[in-house]
Each structure stands twice: as structure tokens, then as C-alpha cells.
mmCIF file of C-alpha atoms in Angstrom:
data_model
loop_
_atom_site.group_PDB
_atom_site.id
_atom_site.type_symbol
_atom_site.label_atom_id
_atom_site.label_comp_id
_atom_site.label_asym_id
_atom_site.label_seq_id
_atom_site.Cartn_x
_atom_site.Cartn_y
_atom_site.Cartn_z
ATOM 1 C CA LEU A 19 0.105 -0.029 0.010
ATOM 2 C CA ASN A 20 2.869 2.468 0.629
ATOM 3 C CA ASN A 21 4.668 1.438 -2.502
ATOM 4 C CA LEU A 22 1.533 2.137 -4.498
ATOM 5 C CA GLY A 23 0.869 5.332 -2.470
ATOM 6 C CA ALA A 24 4.364 6.613 -2.914
ATOM 7 C CA LEU A 25 4.178 6.045 -6.539
ATOM 8 C CA TYR A 26 0.770 8.115 -6.920
ATOM 9 C CA ARG A 27 2.372 10.955 -4.899
ATOM 10 C CA LEU A 28 5.554 10.878 -7.020
ATOM 11 C CA THR A 29 3.630 11.128 -10.019
ATOM 12 C CA GLY A 30 1.142 13.797 -8.965
ATOM 13 C CA ARG A 31 -1.688 11.239 -8.231
ATOM 14 C CA TYR A 32 -2.681 12.866 -4.755
ATOM 15 C CA GLU A 33 -6.274 11.917 -4.737
ATOM 16 C CA GLU A 34 -5.279 8.261 -5.566
ATOM 17 C CA ALA A 35 -2.337 8.329 -2.876
ATOM 18 C CA GLU A 36 -4.291 9.492 -0.011
ATOM 19 C CA PRO A 37 -6.732 6.307 0.771
ATOM 20 C CA LEU A 38 -3.760 3.979 0.279
ATOM 21 C CA PHE A 39 -1.853 5.645 2.949
ATOM 22 C CA LYS A 40 -4.512 6.056 5.398
ATOM 23 C CA ARG A 41 -5.401 2.133 4.880
ATOM 24 C CA ALA A 42 -1.531 1.465 5.492
ATOM 25 C CA LEU A 43 -1.657 3.599 8.781
ATOM 26 C CA ASP A 44 -4.922 1.910 9.846
ATOM 27 C CA ILE A 45 -3.579 -1.475 9.307
ATOM 28 C CA ASP A 46 -0.289 -0.836 11.239
ATOM 29 C CA THR A 47 -2.033 1.010 14.068
ATOM 30 C CA GLU A 48 -4.252 -1.975 14.740
ATOM 31 C CA ALA A 49 -1.791 -4.692 14.071
ATOM 32 C CA LEU A 50 1.248 -3.078 15.966
ATOM 33 C CA GLY A 51 0.027 -0.332 17.946
ATOM 34 C CA ASP A 52 0.104 3.546 17.617
ATOM 35 C CA ASP A 53 3.656 3.891 19.005
ATOM 36 C CA HIS A 54 5.221 1.510 16.820
ATOM 37 C CA PRO A 55 8.070 2.757 14.485
ATOM 38 C CA SER A 56 6.444 1.183 11.300
ATOM 39 C CA THR A 57 3.197 3.106 12.359
ATOM 40 C CA ALA A 58 5.323 6.181 12.490
ATOM 41 C CA VAL A 59 6.317 5.514 8.793
ATOM 42 C CA ASP A 60 2.695 5.540 7.876
ATOM 43 C CA MET A 61 2.232 8.528 9.584
ATOM 44 C CA ASN A 62 5.423 10.149 7.750
ATOM 45 C CA ASN A 63 4.048 9.032 4.430
ATOM 46 C CA LEU A 64 0.754 10.641 4.803
ATOM 47 C CA ALA A 65 2.262 13.854 6.182
ATOM 48 C CA ILE A 66 4.449 14.499 3.094
ATOM 49 C CA LEU A 67 1.554 13.956 0.866
ATOM 50 C CA TYR A 68 -0.400 16.318 2.787
ATOM 51 C CA MET A 69 2.419 19.011 2.518
ATOM 52 C CA ASP A 70 2.540 18.361 -1.084
ATOM 53 C CA MET A 71 -1.351 19.135 -1.173
ATOM 54 C CA GLY A 72 -0.811 22.267 0.790
ATOM 55 C CA ARG A 73 -2.731 20.876 3.697
ATOM 56 C CA TYR A 74 0.023 22.188 6.258
ATOM 57 C CA ASP A 75 -1.682 21.750 9.313
ATOM 58 C CA GLU A 76 -2.643 18.111 9.084
ATOM 59 C CA SER A 77 0.884 17.698 7.585
ATOM 60 C CA GLU A 78 2.566 19.177 10.809
ATOM 61 C CA ASP A 79 0.315 16.817 13.328
ATOM 62 C CA LEU A 80 1.540 13.700 11.547
ATOM 63 C CA TYR A 81 4.973 14.712 11.262
ATOM 64 C CA ARG A 82 5.209 15.320 14.874
ATOM 65 C CA ARG A 83 3.561 12.470 15.875
ATOM 66 C CA ALA A 84 5.870 10.270 13.649
ATOM 67 C CA GLY A 85 8.891 12.528 15.096
ATOM 68 C CA GLY A 86 8.057 11.754 18.741
ATOM 69 C CA ILE A 87 7.591 7.919 18.114
ATOM 70 C CA TRP A 88 11.027 7.592 16.362
ATOM 71 C CA MET A 89 12.841 9.910 18.864
ATOM 72 C CA ALA A 90 11.326 7.695 21.936
ATOM 73 C CA VAL A 91 12.265 4.093 20.577
ATOM 74 C CA LEU A 92 15.119 4.675 18.427
ATOM 75 C CA PRO A 93 18.978 5.854 19.023
ATOM 76 C CA ALA A 94 19.584 9.724 18.768
ATOM 77 C CA ASP A 95 21.622 9.302 15.677
ATOM 78 C CA HIS A 96 19.331 6.893 13.730
ATOM 79 C CA PRO A 97 18.661 8.529 9.960
ATOM 80 C CA TYR A 98 14.783 8.214 10.815
ATOM 81 C CA VAL A 99 15.294 10.620 13.624
ATOM 82 C CA ALA A 100 16.912 12.834 11.123
ATOM 83 C CA GLN A 101 14.546 12.412 8.696
ATOM 84 C CA ALA A 102 11.792 13.373 11.286
ATOM 85 C CA MET A 103 13.708 16.811 11.695
ATOM 86 C CA ASN A 104 14.091 17.098 7.988
ATOM 87 C CA ASN A 105 10.668 16.772 7.077
ATOM 88 C CA LEU A 106 9.366 18.982 9.912
ATOM 89 C CA GLY A 107 11.808 21.662 8.767
ATOM 90 C CA ILE A 108 10.736 21.638 5.016
ATOM 91 C CA LEU A 109 7.161 22.126 6.501
ATOM 92 C CA TYR A 110 8.211 25.105 8.587
ATOM 93 C CA ARG A 111 10.193 26.520 6.019
ATOM 94 C CA THR A 112 7.380 26.459 3.473
ATOM 95 C CA VAL A 113 5.327 28.376 5.893
ATOM 96 C CA GLY A 114 8.030 30.893 6.537
ATOM 97 C CA ARG A 115 9.309 29.620 10.067
ATOM 98 C CA TYR A 116 12.931 30.164 8.929
ATOM 99 C CA GLN A 117 14.505 29.936 12.300
ATOM 100 C CA ASP A 118 12.949 26.960 13.462
ATOM 101 C CA ALA A 119 13.432 25.304 9.956
ATOM 102 C CA GLU A 120 17.230 26.023 10.158
ATOM 103 C CA THR A 121 17.723 24.640 13.542
ATOM 104 C CA LEU A 122 16.015 21.425 12.478
ATOM 105 C CA PHE A 123 18.130 21.108 9.196
ATOM 106 C CA ALA A 124 21.547 21.719 10.720
ATOM 107 C CA GLU A 125 20.383 19.047 13.617
ATOM 108 C CA ALA A 126 19.618 16.498 10.882
ATOM 109 C CA LEU A 127 22.769 17.293 8.815
ATOM 110 C CA SER A 128 24.945 16.853 11.647
ATOM 111 C CA ILE A 129 23.271 13.405 12.623
ATOM 112 C CA LEU A 130 23.486 12.097 9.203
ATOM 113 C CA GLU A 131 27.440 13.390 8.934
ATOM 114 C CA LYS A 132 28.168 11.157 11.778
ATOM 115 C CA GLY A 133 26.417 7.988 10.741
ATOM 116 C CA LEU A 134 26.296 7.845 7.052
ATOM 117 C CA PRO A 135 28.950 7.770 4.345
ATOM 118 C CA PRO A 136 29.913 11.150 2.864
ATOM 119 C CA THR A 137 28.138 10.395 -0.491
ATOM 120 C CA HIS A 138 24.905 9.124 0.755
ATOM 121 C CA PRO A 139 21.850 10.647 -0.496
ATOM 122 C CA TYR A 140 20.418 11.512 2.741
ATOM 123 C CA ILE A 141 23.195 14.009 3.047
ATOM 124 C CA GLY A 142 22.569 15.454 -0.183
ATOM 125 C CA LEU A 143 19.083 15.846 0.336
ATOM 126 C CA THR A 144 19.572 17.679 3.763
ATOM 127 C CA CYS A 145 22.123 20.032 2.012
ATOM 128 C CA ASN A 146 19.456 20.938 -0.502
ATOM 129 C CA ASN A 147 17.021 21.572 2.187
ATOM 130 C CA LEU A 148 19.277 23.921 4.035
ATOM 131 C CA GLY A 149 20.453 25.798 1.070
ATOM 132 C CA THR A 150 17.071 26.268 -0.062
ATOM 133 C CA LEU A 151 16.316 27.915 3.177
ATOM 134 C CA TYR A 152 19.219 30.054 2.647
ATOM 135 C CA THR A 153 18.028 30.811 -0.787
ATOM 136 C CA GLN A 154 14.557 31.984 0.360
ATOM 137 C CA THR A 155 15.948 34.051 3.020
ATOM 138 C CA GLU A 156 18.650 35.660 0.419
ATOM 139 C CA HIS A 157 21.620 34.142 1.813
ATOM 140 C CA TYR A 158 23.074 33.254 -1.424
ATOM 141 C CA ALA A 159 26.905 32.771 -0.581
ATOM 142 C CA GLU A 160 25.868 30.376 2.145
ATOM 143 C CA ALA A 161 23.522 28.509 -0.168
ATOM 144 C CA GLU A 162 25.710 27.903 -3.089
ATOM 145 C CA PRO A 163 28.239 25.394 -1.642
ATOM 146 C CA LEU A 164 25.453 23.447 -0.042
ATOM 147 C CA PHE A 165 23.873 23.166 -3.548
ATOM 148 C CA ARG A 166 26.979 22.412 -5.240
ATOM 149 C CA ARG A 167 27.795 19.497 -2.476
ATOM 150 C CA SER A 168 24.382 17.964 -2.668
ATOM 151 C CA LEU A 169 24.587 17.942 -6.562
ATOM 152 C CA THR A 170 28.138 16.355 -6.311
ATOM 153 C CA ILE A 171 26.507 13.562 -4.044
ATOM 154 C CA MET A 172 23.518 13.038 -6.100
ATOM 155 C CA GLU A 173 25.680 12.542 -9.435
ATOM 156 C CA GLN A 174 27.880 10.079 -7.609
ATOM 157 C CA SER A 175 24.943 8.255 -5.504
ATOM 158 C CA LEU A 176 21.808 8.213 -7.869
ATOM 159 C CA PRO A 177 21.078 7.145 -11.523
ATOM 160 C CA PRO A 178 20.565 9.449 -14.191
ATOM 161 C CA GLY A 179 17.131 11.360 -14.453
ATOM 162 C CA HIS A 180 16.483 10.525 -10.648
ATOM 163 C CA PRO A 181 14.122 13.338 -9.628
ATOM 164 C CA ASP A 182 16.468 14.434 -6.665
ATOM 165 C CA LEU A 183 19.003 14.662 -9.243
ATOM 166 C CA ALA A 184 17.015 17.153 -11.126
ATOM 167 C CA GLN A 185 15.912 18.988 -8.017
ATOM 168 C CA SER A 186 19.616 19.405 -6.963
ATOM 169 C CA MET A 187 20.319 21.110 -10.460
ATOM 170 C CA THR A 188 17.168 23.215 -10.214
ATOM 171 C CA ASN A 189 18.259 24.299 -6.673
ATOM 172 C CA LEU A 190 21.660 25.241 -7.977
ATOM 173 C CA ALA A 191 20.526 27.062 -11.052
ATOM 174 C CA THR A 192 18.137 28.985 -8.932
ATOM 175 C CA VAL A 193 21.014 30.279 -6.634
ATOM 176 C CA CYS A 194 23.107 30.973 -9.856
ATOM 177 C CA GLY A 195 20.452 33.213 -11.034
ATOM 178 C CA ASP A 196 20.106 35.083 -7.965
ATOM 179 C CA LEU A 197 23.760 35.745 -8.143
ATOM 180 C CA GLY A 198 23.693 36.946 -11.847
ATOM 181 C CA ARG A 199 25.089 34.026 -13.312
ATOM 182 C CA HIS A 200 22.432 33.833 -15.876
ATOM 183 C CA GLU A 201 24.022 31.681 -18.385
ATOM 184 C CA GLU A 202 25.227 28.779 -15.909
ATOM 185 C CA ALA A 203 21.633 29.099 -14.382
ATOM 186 C CA GLU A 204 20.194 28.613 -17.612
ATOM 187 C CA GLY A 205 22.172 25.453 -18.454
ATOM 188 C CA LEU A 206 21.338 23.976 -15.306
ATOM 189 C CA TYR A 207 17.340 24.622 -15.728
ATOM 190 C CA LYS A 208 17.364 23.260 -19.142
ATOM 191 C CA ARG A 209 19.136 19.853 -17.988
ATOM 192 C CA ALA A 210 16.842 19.489 -14.819
ATOM 193 C CA LEU A 211 13.776 20.223 -17.219
ATOM 194 C CA THR A 212 14.996 17.402 -19.749
ATOM 195 C CA MET A 213 15.492 15.375 -16.960
ATOM 196 C CA CYS A 214 11.871 15.698 -15.685
ATOM 197 C CA GLU A 215 10.464 15.348 -18.963
ATOM 198 C CA GLU A 216 12.203 12.117 -19.674
ATOM 199 C CA THR A 217 11.346 10.413 -16.549
ATOM 200 C CA LEU A 218 8.139 12.073 -15.190
ATOM 201 C CA PRO A 219 4.705 12.489 -16.122
ATOM 202 C CA PRO A 220 4.145 15.628 -18.029
ATOM 203 C CA ASP A 221 2.204 17.235 -15.594
ATOM 204 C CA HIS A 222 4.501 16.425 -12.672
ATOM 205 C CA PRO A 223 4.806 19.351 -9.951
ATOM 206 C CA LEU A 224 8.920 18.925 -10.275
ATOM 207 C CA THR A 225 8.404 19.526 -14.016
ATOM 208 C CA GLN A 226 6.087 22.663 -13.483
ATOM 209 C CA THR A 227 8.761 23.933 -11.041
ATOM 210 C CA ALA A 228 11.634 23.807 -13.399
ATOM 211 C CA ARG A 229 9.537 25.229 -16.027
ATOM 212 C CA ASN A 230 8.223 27.894 -13.810
ATOM 213 C CA ASN A 231 11.779 28.621 -12.749
ATOM 214 C CA LEU A 232 13.267 28.951 -16.258
ATOM 215 C CA GLY A 233 10.395 31.238 -16.995
ATOM 216 C CA LEU A 234 11.493 33.624 -14.332
ATOM 217 C CA LEU A 235 15.294 33.345 -15.344
ATOM 218 C CA TYR A 236 14.073 34.477 -18.745
ATOM 219 C CA LEU A 237 12.052 37.412 -17.173
ATOM 220 C CA GLU A 238 15.269 38.668 -15.651
ATOM 221 C CA MET A 239 17.085 38.343 -18.802
ATOM 222 C CA GLY A 240 14.508 40.270 -20.691
ATOM 223 C CA ARG A 241 13.682 37.171 -22.861
ATOM 224 C CA TYR A 242 9.794 37.966 -22.218
ATOM 225 C CA HIS A 243 8.440 35.718 -25.010
ATOM 226 C CA GLY A 244 10.515 32.468 -23.660
ATOM 227 C CA ALA A 245 9.323 33.404 -20.109
ATOM 228 C CA ARG A 246 5.674 33.524 -20.971
ATOM 229 C CA ALA A 247 5.894 30.251 -22.615
ATOM 230 C CA GLN A 248 7.511 28.618 -20.015
ATOM 231 C CA CYS A 249 4.987 30.021 -17.296
ATOM 232 C CA LEU A 250 2.025 29.401 -19.237
ATOM 233 C CA LYS A 251 3.092 25.325 -19.525
ATOM 234 C CA ALA A 252 3.961 25.295 -15.587
ATOM 235 C CA LEU A 253 0.639 27.231 -15.138
ATOM 236 C CA ALA A 254 -1.528 24.516 -17.309
ATOM 237 C CA GLY A 255 0.371 21.563 -15.585
ATOM 238 C CA SER A 256 -0.134 22.970 -11.934
ATOM 239 C CA GLU A 257 -3.951 23.849 -12.698
ATOM 240 C CA LYS A 258 -4.497 20.293 -13.672
ATOM 241 C CA THR A 259 -2.548 18.308 -10.944
ATOM 242 C CA LEU A 260 -2.677 20.510 -8.044
ATOM 243 C CA GLY A 261 -5.662 22.541 -8.794
ATOM 244 C CA PRO A 262 -6.121 26.324 -8.986
ATOM 245 C CA ASP A 263 -5.980 27.366 -5.405
ATOM 246 C CA HIS A 264 -2.728 25.350 -4.646
ATOM 247 C CA PRO A 265 -0.096 27.710 -3.405
ATOM 248 C CA LYS A 266 2.418 26.484 -6.187
ATOM 249 C CA THR A 267 -0.527 27.425 -9.034
ATOM 250 C CA THR A 268 -1.163 30.836 -7.302
ATOM 251 C CA VAL A 269 2.539 31.555 -7.433
ATOM 252 C CA THR A 270 2.695 30.652 -11.344
ATOM 253 C CA VAL A 271 -0.166 32.886 -11.777
ATOM 254 C CA GLY A 272 1.673 35.736 -10.005
ATOM 255 C CA ASN A 273 4.769 35.144 -12.079
ATOM 256 C CA LEU A 274 2.809 35.496 -15.171
ATOM 257 C CA MET A 275 1.455 38.943 -14.128
ATOM 258 C CA LEU A 276 5.186 40.416 -13.633
#
């Protein structure tokens, strides 16, 4: 159930993923109890889905419950403990609680660096998370080395075309654009978009994010026709997959009004 739900979530089929994650949670709660680590995995999966859907209050409650279980029954340096911190940090970053998010990301990175090989994808993902926070708070010089480290890790540890590799490229492209290195940013955005188009459904949210970001870059470069074309494609995909009222759809609408 969890595997099929994860497949639906990754392909943007959120309404089909939700009942599968809920059923998995109900089964494990009844069989194992509501304080078992496997039950916490189910809670975490459902929380990730709710965050993708913009249902942040429900997501936070589940993240806290899952993290509380893992911290109570697992060693303090277990990767699941770091995962709980990472996920809650992403939620806090999304809703603008930047200081809380930074603390959680830094703690998660410290745990993972002590317990995993230096090229493990979890470390790359955590560097991405912290770098994205610094980008959102306009600390670009601190963000860039984290994104470069993440991209290096992902290139070494993941197969070509993996969504996390595309995300790392997108993040580095964003900070390069913010630092005025437009040509480098364009090359990275195009590589990320090509990966998404080749490996993900055409309306996947990650594909729309890549298109939207490339459109914004073109806008900064004065290439208005290219900017509008990319943002219109991103808007069509977001409305289809996420709905017209989702925060990501609203952002794309705002970009078209610039």
C-alpha cells in the first residue's frame, strides 16, 4: 500500500495516494499499536502527501507524531530521527518559520554526517533543504556551497534522471540566477527540465517547478516571449495536477502578471 501510494504521490496522483496511505496507517495501528516505528513510517508518508497538497496543519500534526515515536524508541543518531527533523523543517520553511527550520536542518545534517558515508543521498537531500532555506532568506553565498555539495553527491549516488538529481540542479540554478550568473543558471535549468520531461509524467509538480523557474530566469534576462511560454506551460500543469487554489499554482499566476 505504501509503495503504491508513494508511486501515485511521485506522479502527482494525490487523490489516489491518500486512501492508500490512510489504509496502511490504519492496518499498522491496529496490528502494531500507535507507538510502533512502522506506524510512524505510515504517519510520515501521509504527512508528506498532505504537505504536497498544501494541507499544512494536518501535515505538521502527523510529522510531530511520527518524530515523537522515532525519537522515543530509536537511538538519537538514527537516520529516521534525522528524517523527522528534515521533514518538519521543510514544512516550517514552507510556512515561513525559517529559524525553526534552520535549527532542524542543521541538527539533521549533523546526525547524518556522523552516521552515514559522505556521499549518501540523505546527506545530499539535507544540504538541499538547508540551501533552499538560505536561498529563500537571501543568504545566497551560504546556499551555493550546499547546493554544489548536494549536486556532487547526487551525481555520484543516484542514477541519471532521478528526480532528486533534477531537484539539486534546479536548486543550484536558482542560486546562480540570484547571483547574476544567468548563463550557468539557464544550462542547469534546462538539464533539470529535460530530466523531468524524460522521466516524469508531463504534469508532474517538479516538471512545472522547473518550467516556472526557467520562465522567471528568462524574465530577468529580458527574454519575455520565452518567459511567458514556460510560465504558461507550468500554469497549465499545476492547475491540472494541484488545482487552481494550490499555493504553487498561485505563485505561477503571479509570475505571469510580472
